[in-house]
Amino acid sequence: MFSNYIITAWNVFLRRKFFTFINLFGISITLTVLMVVSTIADGYFYPTGPEKNIDNIRVINRLVLTNDEHSHTNSSRLGYKFIKDNISRLQAPELISINSGTQMTAIFNQGRKSKLLVKKTDNVFWQVLDFSFVDGRPFTQNEFESGQFVAVINQRTQKELFGEESAIGKNVSFDNQNFNIIGVVDNVSAVEETALSDIWVPYTTNATSGYQQETMGRWDAILYHSDPEILEQANQEYIHMLKNDVILETPEKLTEAYSGAYTKLESLSREMFYEEYSYDTHEQMFISVMIGLVLLFMLLPSINMINLNVSRIMERASEIGVRKSFGASTKQLLMQFIVESILLTLIGGVIGILLSIFIINSIEASGIIPYAMFSFNFRIFVVGLFLVLIFGLVSGVYPAYKMSRLNPVTALKGGF
Amino acid sequence: MFLHLLKMIWNRKRSNSLIIAELAIAFIVVFALSVLAIRNYNLYQIPLGYNYENMWRIQIMPTRSWDETKDEDTLLQIIGAVKQQPEVEKIHLLSNPTFRNWRGTSSVTIDGQEIYYYRNRFDDKAAETFGMTLNDGRWFGPQDSNQNYSPVLVNQEFVDMYYPNESVIGKNIADPEIEDNREMRIVGVYQAFRQFGEFSAIVPYVFTRSDIQKPGRMLGIEVKLKPNADDSFEQRVLEILKSLAPENNYSIASWESQRDRQIRETTIPLTIFSIIASFLIIMVAMGLFGVLWQNVTSRTHEIGLRRALGATALSIHKQIIGELAIVTMIGVSIAFLILVQLPMLGVFQELDWSLFWISLLASLVFMLTLAGLCGYYPGKIATNYSPSEALHYE
């Protein structure tokens, strides 16, 4: 019976090629847009590079300081002193890494200029993030503490500065300092903001120690624990500390601190629904808004599909009339037309997936998102399949319902 | 004729309601697209008010907060060192750089009027080097040093917005609520300084004065280079600065490269949105076409009867297109009722009434053209039915 439906559906698609084309066009374009967006989102929330142990880390990269009346407020990344005075006291995390935000730096190599990102970190950074080393090694605790001029670079930097040769043992100079290269890692995709850089050096090599006195600045802290559950406790502990015994020394006598050890989702939703004096990140609201936007985007194609399907089914009024007079039940007819719609959306879905792969590859090649490597995986496939089914059902149910209520007599006459 | 068509649409309200909903949403998409396109085109046409050729910015990025006593001297040393480079033609100070979204804003209430403006700071000769145009009054000059007032320059938009019918020269725009506040005296009106680039809105913008001998807190230097400067200039200056003041980080970028980057950042999202919107519209157009085609086929006898009663092919064609036009107008009206809320409630500051009406008109013309194109071929088919063929069914 089921295969009969599919054969009938196939023949109908072939008979009205134009309608089939319009339907497929709509479905595949809509799905392509949604799939491309979800692939990028997937790459962001489930990184495959150094941040692949994303569940084991939380990042603190935003601090709001204010006084009691909120008349004077500072908001930026953390200062080194704030991290040392407060975050270092946290008990829950196993490891805490301190690192600076990246700095675009001009590097001159035989008169040729390269603009590269430099990040200053500690040695713990290499333990909390899971970098894959192509060559060499990260810097050790000893090298970090004694402030040795060593650097880890990514493959792009190696290629740009030394061509095809290995960079290990060679030097890279910037800001009037000369660093010995001890490690080469894979390029880090720009969606992995915490790990991202081109060159990593120990921050103990800084020319001056002025940074150690700053409460606000350009530093991040990464908390690590092998058990994700405990990280949530670490966040609670941090917020508790900010509320009760935060140590602040600012010339403006600021007393209140707002910050948090966030997951990627929390950071993103906090940026979107920014509330200065709050520890809340609103991720529920963020998810609802995103779902709302997707539904809104699907509304127009869905209505379009419903219109087309109504037309497609009404055209077959006489077929339905015949089937009804020979005793087909409403349920059977409903089934048949829903199978038809789902079959059509499935074909559209396949085209959509192929198109998305093409577009994702072009995005990777174009370099709009530096070093981006997105991969299709099971999660995205499930999302795609789910969207296809939703689409098929939404656009198939109403027309099928309308058709199943046709009066056989009028249907046989060909009118309605 | 019109009422008659309306009645026929009403008789088929079930199937028409979905088409109307589709047209209404499609109209909203077209409207959004035309608002963005028209607004950005208009903004792009307005002159920047300055020249960016051969201009470079040296950005100073301190690793600690500004120290009043030490850092001003360091800055003066930096200026002196950069000035000695052979490629440098002129050197100036500008607090918030061009083509970046670094902004300072102020809001004061003067004579019951709230005055909100963007502010920036530059030195006496900067306006000339940047190629800005003076509309009234004068630029800053040495006569402003050691006075009991702070001189300010305002842009034409500031005058048009807050003091449209009076001369602003000599006015004080200091906040009256703060006691002992220094007078901020307007000494000149310039045409424009669109710091945020070509696609930014025209905003009231105020310059205060920075004395290049006593600059205060300044984290950037603007340099006009001779046209033949190359990368070696950048490398040399970076090395000199780093050895002069190693506690800071530095970066050098031309205004032009910043401008390119900013234009790219604006146009990439717009392009993506336009591509998606165009696909949606193509989808709607094809959908409409398909539905109409089917519609005409299923109304064969009705059309046949009209033909038998003497209706011409032209009047049949008119009927099909007319019906579609009315359906489109109903959809557009529904969308209009939703869209008109936007400027009424002031949801988007940028969407004023003139932009609203122009975009609405553009979208209306577009939608009607689209409907006409979608209806043309199905209408043509309808006129091809000969009465005998059309009535054959019964």
mmCIF file with all atom_site columns, N, CA and C in Angstrom, chain B residues 108-143:
data_model
loop_
_atom_site.group_PDB
_atom_site.id
_atom_site.type_symbol
_atom_site.label_atom_id
_atom_site.label_alt_id
_atom_site.label_comp_id
_atom_site.label_asym_id
_atom_site.label_entity_id
_atom_site.label_seq_id
_atom_site.pdbx_PDB_ins_code
_atom_site.Cartn_x
_atom_site.Cartn_y
_atom_site.Cartn_z
_atom_site.occupancy
_atom_site.B_iso_or_equiv
_atom_site.pdbx_formal_charge
_atom_site.auth_seq_id
_atom_site.auth_comp_id
_atom_site.auth_asym_id
_atom_site.auth_atom_id
_atom_site.pdbx_PDB_model_num
ATOM 1   N N  . VAL B 1 108 ? 23.128 67.106 27.492 1.00 0.00 ? 108 VAL B N  1
ATOM 2   C CA . VAL B 1 108 ? 22.926 68.198 28.456 1.00 0.00 ? 108 VAL B CA 1
ATOM 3   C C  . VAL B 1 108 ? 21.562 68.822 28.207 1.00 0.00 ? 108 VAL B C  1
ATOM 4   N N  . THR B 1 109 ? 20.999 69.451 29.234 1.00 0.00 ? 109 THR B N  1
ATOM 5   C CA . THR B 1 109 ? 19.732 70.152 29.060 1.00 0.00 ? 109 THR B CA 1
ATOM 6   C C  . THR B 1 109 ? 19.997 71.646 29.185 1.00 0.00 ? 109 THR B C  1
ATOM 7   N N  . ILE B 1 110 ? 19.737 72.367 28.070 1.00 0.00 ? 110 ILE B N  1
ATOM 8   C CA . ILE B 1 110 ? 19.972 73.805 28.069 1.00 0.00 ? 110 ILE B CA 1
ATOM 9   C C  . ILE B 1 110 ? 18.664 74.494 27.680 1.00 0.00 ? 110 ILE B C  1
ATOM 10  N N  . ASP B 1 111 ? 18.188 75.409 28.516 1.00 0.00 ? 111 ASP B N  1
ATOM 11  C CA . ASP B 1 111 ? 16.919 76.115 28.300 1.00 0.00 ? 111 ASP B CA 1
ATOM 12  C C  . ASP B 1 111 ? 15.785 75.130 28.026 1.00 0.00 ? 111 ASP B C  1
ATOM 13  N N  . GLY B 1 112 ? 15.752 74.056 28.765 1.00 0.00 ? 112 GLY B N  1
ATOM 14  C CA . GLY B 1 112 ? 14.658 73.096 28.631 1.00 0.00 ? 112 GLY B CA 1
ATOM 15  C C  . GLY B 1 112 ? 14.780 72.180 27.423 1.00 0.00 ? 112 GLY B C  1
ATOM 16  N N  . GLN B 1 113 ? 15.824 72.376 26.627 1.00 0.00 ? 113 GLN B N  1
ATOM 17  C CA . GLN B 1 113 ? 15.989 71.517 25.449 1.00 0.00 ? 113 GLN B CA 1
ATOM 18  C C  . GLN B 1 113 ? 17.082 70.496 25.707 1.00 0.00 ? 113 GLN B C  1
ATOM 19  N N  . GLU B 1 114 ? 16.783 69.222 25.437 1.00 0.00 ? 114 GLU B N  1
ATOM 20  C CA . GLU B 1 114 ? 17.819 68.214 25.631 1.00 0.00 ? 114 GLU B CA 1
ATOM 21  C C  . GLU B 1 114 ? 18.731 68.190 24.425 1.00 0.00 ? 114 GLU B C  1
ATOM 22  N N  . ILE B 1 115 ? 19.993 68.378 24.663 1.00 0.00 ? 115 ILE B N  1
ATOM 23  C CA . ILE B 1 115 ? 20.971 68.385 23.565 1.00 0.00 ? 115 ILE B CA 1
ATOM 24  C C  . ILE B 1 115 ? 21.859 67.168 23.724 1.00 0.00 ? 115 ILE B C  1
ATOM 25  N N  . TYR B 1 116 ? 21.799 66.307 22.704 1.00 0.00 ? 116 TYR B N  1
ATOM 26  C CA . TYR B 1 116 ? 22.559 65.070 22.725 1.00 0.00 ? 116 TYR B CA 1
ATOM 27  C C  . TYR B 1 116 ? 23.527 65.127 21.566 1.00 0.00 ? 116 TYR B C  1
ATOM 28  N N  . TYR B 1 117 ? 24.781 64.866 21.839 1.00 0.00 ? 117 TYR B N  1
ATOM 29  C CA . TYR B 1 117 ? 25.733 64.934 20.733 1.00 0.00 ? 117 TYR B CA 1
ATOM 30  C C  . TYR B 1 117 ? 26.893 63.962 20.910 1.00 0.00 ? 117 TYR B C  1
ATOM 31  N N  . TYR B 1 118 ? 27.547 63.660 19.787 1.00 0.00 ? 118 TYR B N  1
ATOM 32  C CA . TYR B 1 118 ? 28.772 62.875 19.798 1.00 0.00 ? 118 TYR B CA 1
ATOM 33  C C  . TYR B 1 118 ? 29.916 63.859 19.928 1.00 0.00 ? 118 TYR B C  1
ATOM 34  N N  . ARG B 1 119 ? 30.973 63.452 20.628 1.00 0.00 ? 119 ARG B N  1
ATOM 35  C CA . ARG B 1 119 ? 32.057 64.414 20.757 1.00 0.00 ? 119 ARG B CA 1
ATOM 36  C C  . ARG B 1 119 ? 33.399 63.768 20.392 1.00 0.00 ? 119 ARG B C  1
ATOM 37  N N  . ASN B 1 120 ? 34.314 64.647 20.039 1.00 0.00 ? 120 ASN B N  1
ATOM 38  C CA . ASN B 1 120 ? 35.648 64.231 19.657 1.00 0.00 ? 120 ASN B CA 1
ATOM 39  C C  . ASN B 1 120 ? 36.571 65.402 19.955 1.00 0.00 ? 120 ASN B C  1
ATOM 40  N N  . ARG B 1 121 ? 37.865 65.177 19.829 1.00 0.00 ? 121 ARG B N  1
ATOM 41  C CA . ARG B 1 121 ? 38.814 66.214 20.202 1.00 0.00 ? 121 ARG B CA 1
ATOM 42  C C  . ARG B 1 121 ? 39.922 66.222 19.164 1.00 0.00 ? 121 ARG B C  1
ATOM 43  N N  . PHE B 1 122 ? 40.280 67.401 18.663 1.00 0.00 ? 122 PHE B N  1
ATOM 44  C CA . PHE B 1 122 ? 41.453 67.460 17.772 1.00 0.00 ? 122 PHE B CA 1
ATOM 45  C C  . PHE B 1 122 ? 42.216 68.762 17.973 1.00 0.00 ? 122 PHE B C  1
ATOM 46  N N  . ASP B 1 123 ? 43.365 68.880 17.317 1.00 0.00 ? 123 ASP B N  1
ATOM 47  C CA . ASP B 1 123 ? 44.192 70.057 17.539 1.00 0.00 ? 123 ASP B CA 1
ATOM 48  C C  . ASP B 1 123 ? 43.865 71.139 16.517 1.00 0.00 ? 123 ASP B C  1
ATOM 49  N N  . ASP B 1 124 ? 44.546 72.299 16.639 1.00 0.00 ? 124 ASP B N  1
ATOM 50  C CA . ASP B 1 124 ? 44.169 73.487 15.870 1.00 0.00 ? 124 ASP B CA 1
ATOM 51  C C  . ASP B 1 124 ? 44.147 73.288 14.363 1.00 0.00 ? 124 ASP B C  1
ATOM 52  N N  . LYS B 1 125 ? 45.181 72.647 13.828 1.00 0.00 ? 125 LYS B N  1
ATOM 53  C CA . LYS B 1 125 ? 45.308 72.616 12.370 1.00 0.00 ? 125 LYS B CA 1
ATOM 54  C C  . LYS B 1 125 ? 44.702 71.356 11.753 1.00 0.00 ? 125 LYS B C  1
ATOM 55  N N  . ALA B 1 126 ? 44.177 70.466 12.606 1.00 0.00 ? 126 ALA B N  1
ATOM 56  C CA . ALA B 1 126 ? 43.711 69.175 12.095 1.00 0.00 ? 126 ALA B CA 1
ATOM 57  C C  . ALA B 1 126 ? 42.625 69.341 11.032 1.00 0.00 ? 126 ALA B C  1
ATOM 58  N N  . ALA B 1 127 ? 41.664 70.252 11.275 1.00 0.00 ? 127 ALA B N  1
ATOM 59  C CA . ALA B 1 127 ? 40.540 70.414 10.368 1.00 0.00 ? 127 ALA B CA 1
ATOM 60  C C  . ALA B 1 127 ? 41.017 70.714 8.952  1.00 0.00 ? 127 ALA B C  1
ATOM 61  N N  . GLU B 1 128 ? 42.063 71.547 8.874  1.00 0.00 ? 128 GLU B N  1
ATOM 62  C CA . GLU B 1 128 ? 42.593 71.930 7.573  1.00 0.00 ? 128 GLU B CA 1
ATOM 63  C C  . GLU B 1 128 ? 43.193 70.721 6.850  1.00 0.00 ? 128 GLU B C  1
ATOM 64  N N  . THR B 1 129 ? 44.018 69.968 7.582  1.00 0.00 ? 129 THR B N  1
ATOM 65  C CA . THR B 1 129 ? 44.673 68.800 6.986  1.00 0.00 ? 129 THR B CA 1
ATOM 66  C C  . THR B 1 129 ? 43.636 67.743 6.585  1.00 0.00 ? 129 THR B C  1
ATOM 67  N N  . PHE B 1 130 ? 42.607 67.575 7.403  1.00 0.00 ? 130 PHE B N  1
ATOM 68  C CA . PHE B 1 130 ? 41.583 66.584 7.081  1.00 0.00 ? 130 PHE B CA 1
ATOM 69  C C  . PHE B 1 130 ? 40.722 67.026 5.898  1.00 0.00 ? 130 PHE B C  1
ATOM 70  N N  . GLY B 1 131 ? 40.815 68.326 5.538  1.00 0.00 ? 131 GLY B N  1
ATOM 71  C CA . GLY B 1 131 ? 40.025 68.834 4.413  1.00 0.00 ? 131 GLY B CA 1
ATOM 72  C C  . GLY B 1 131 ? 38.571 69.083 4.772  1.00 0.00 ? 131 GLY B C  1
ATOM 73  N N  . MET B 1 132 ? 38.327 69.545 5.994  1.00 0.00 ? 132 MET B N  1
ATOM 74  C CA . MET B 1 132 ? 36.950 69.829 6.407  1.00 0.00 ? 132 MET B CA 1
ATOM 75  C C  . MET B 1 132 ? 36.537 71.224 5.936  1.00 0.00 ? 132 MET B C  1
ATOM 76  N N  . THR B 1 133 ? 35.213 71.444 5.803  1.00 0.00 ? 133 THR B N  1
ATOM 77  C CA . THR B 1 133 ? 34.689 72.714 5.300  1.00 0.00 ? 133 THR B CA 1
ATOM 78  C C  . THR B 1 133 ? 34.065 73.510 6.443  1.00 0.00 ? 133 THR B C  1
ATOM 79  N N  . LEU B 1 134 ? 34.435 74.795 6.511  1.00 0.00 ? 134 LEU B N  1
ATOM 80  C CA . LEU B 1 134 ? 33.890 75.668 7.546  1.00 0.00 ? 134 LEU B CA 1
ATOM 81  C C  . LEU B 1 134 ? 32.670 76.401 7.000  1.00 0.00 ? 134 LEU B C  1
ATOM 82  N N  . ASN B 1 135 ? 31.549 76.348 7.716  1.00 0.00 ? 135 ASN B N  1
ATOM 83  C CA . ASN B 1 135 ? 30.349 77.048 7.257  1.00 0.00 ? 135 ASN B CA 1
ATOM 84  C C  . ASN B 1 135 ? 30.172 78.409 7.919  1.00 0.00 ? 135 ASN B C  1
ATOM 85  N N  . ASP B 1 136 ? 30.674 78.553 9.127  1.00 0.00 ? 136 ASP B N  1
ATOM 86  C CA . ASP B 1 136 ? 30.418 79.776 9.888  1.00 0.00 ? 136 ASP B CA 1
ATOM 87  C C  . ASP B 1 136 ? 31.488 79.874 10.971 1.00 0.00 ? 136 ASP B C  1
ATOM 88  N N  . GLY B 1 137 ? 31.825 81.118 11.388 1.00 0.00 ? 137 GLY B N  1
ATOM 89  C CA . GLY B 1 137 ? 32.779 81.293 12.471 1.00 0.00 ? 137 GLY B CA 1
ATOM 90  C C  . GLY B 1 137 ? 34.201 80.989 12.045 1.00 0.00 ? 137 GLY B C  1
ATOM 91  N N  . ARG B 1 138 ? 34.968 80.347 12.911 1.00 0.00 ? 138 ARG B N  1
ATOM 92  C CA . ARG B 1 138 ? 36.385 80.094 12.622 1.00 0.00 ? 138 ARG B CA 1
ATOM 93  C C  . ARG B 1 138 ? 36.784 78.743 13.199 1.00 0.00 ? 138 ARG B C  1
ATOM 94  N N  . TRP B 1 139 ? 37.981 78.246 12.764 1.00 0.00 ? 139 TRP B N  1
ATOM 95  C CA . TRP B 1 139 ? 38.549 77.039 13.356 1.00 0.00 ? 139 TRP B CA 1
ATOM 96  C C  . TRP B 1 139 ? 39.173 77.402 14.693 1.00 0.00 ? 139 TRP B C  1
ATOM 97  N N  . PHE B 1 140 ? 39.703 76.386 15.394 1.00 0.00 ? 140 PHE B N  1
ATOM 98  C CA . PHE B 1 140 ? 40.458 76.673 16.611 1.00 0.00 ? 140 PHE B CA 1
ATOM 99  C C  . PHE B 1 140 ? 41.751 77.388 16.238 1.00 0.00 ? 140 PHE B C  1
ATOM 100 N N  . GLY B 1 141 ? 42.314 78.135 17.186 1.00 0.00 ? 141 GLY B N  1
ATOM 101 C CA . GLY B 1 141 ? 43.574 78.812 16.899 1.00 0.00 ? 141 GLY B CA 1
ATOM 102 C C  . GLY B 1 141 ? 44.298 79.110 18.187 1.00 0.00 ? 141 GLY B C  1
ATOM 103 N N  . PRO B 1 142 ? 45.509 79.698 18.067 1.00 0.00 ? 142 PRO B N  1
ATOM 104 C CA . PRO B 1 142 ? 46.293 79.985 19.277 1.00 0.00 ? 142 PRO B CA 1
ATOM 105 C C  . PRO B 1 142 ? 45.559 80.940 20.230 1.00 0.00 ? 142 PRO B C  1
ATOM 106 N N  . GLN B 1 143 ? 44.634 81.742 19.684 1.00 0.00 ? 143 GLN B N  1
ATOM 107 C CA . GLN B 1 143 ? 43.926 82.684 20.565 1.00 0.00 ? 143 GLN B CA 1
ATOM 108 C C  . GLN B 1 143 ? 43.050 81.972 21.595 1.00 0.00 ? 143 GLN B C  1
#
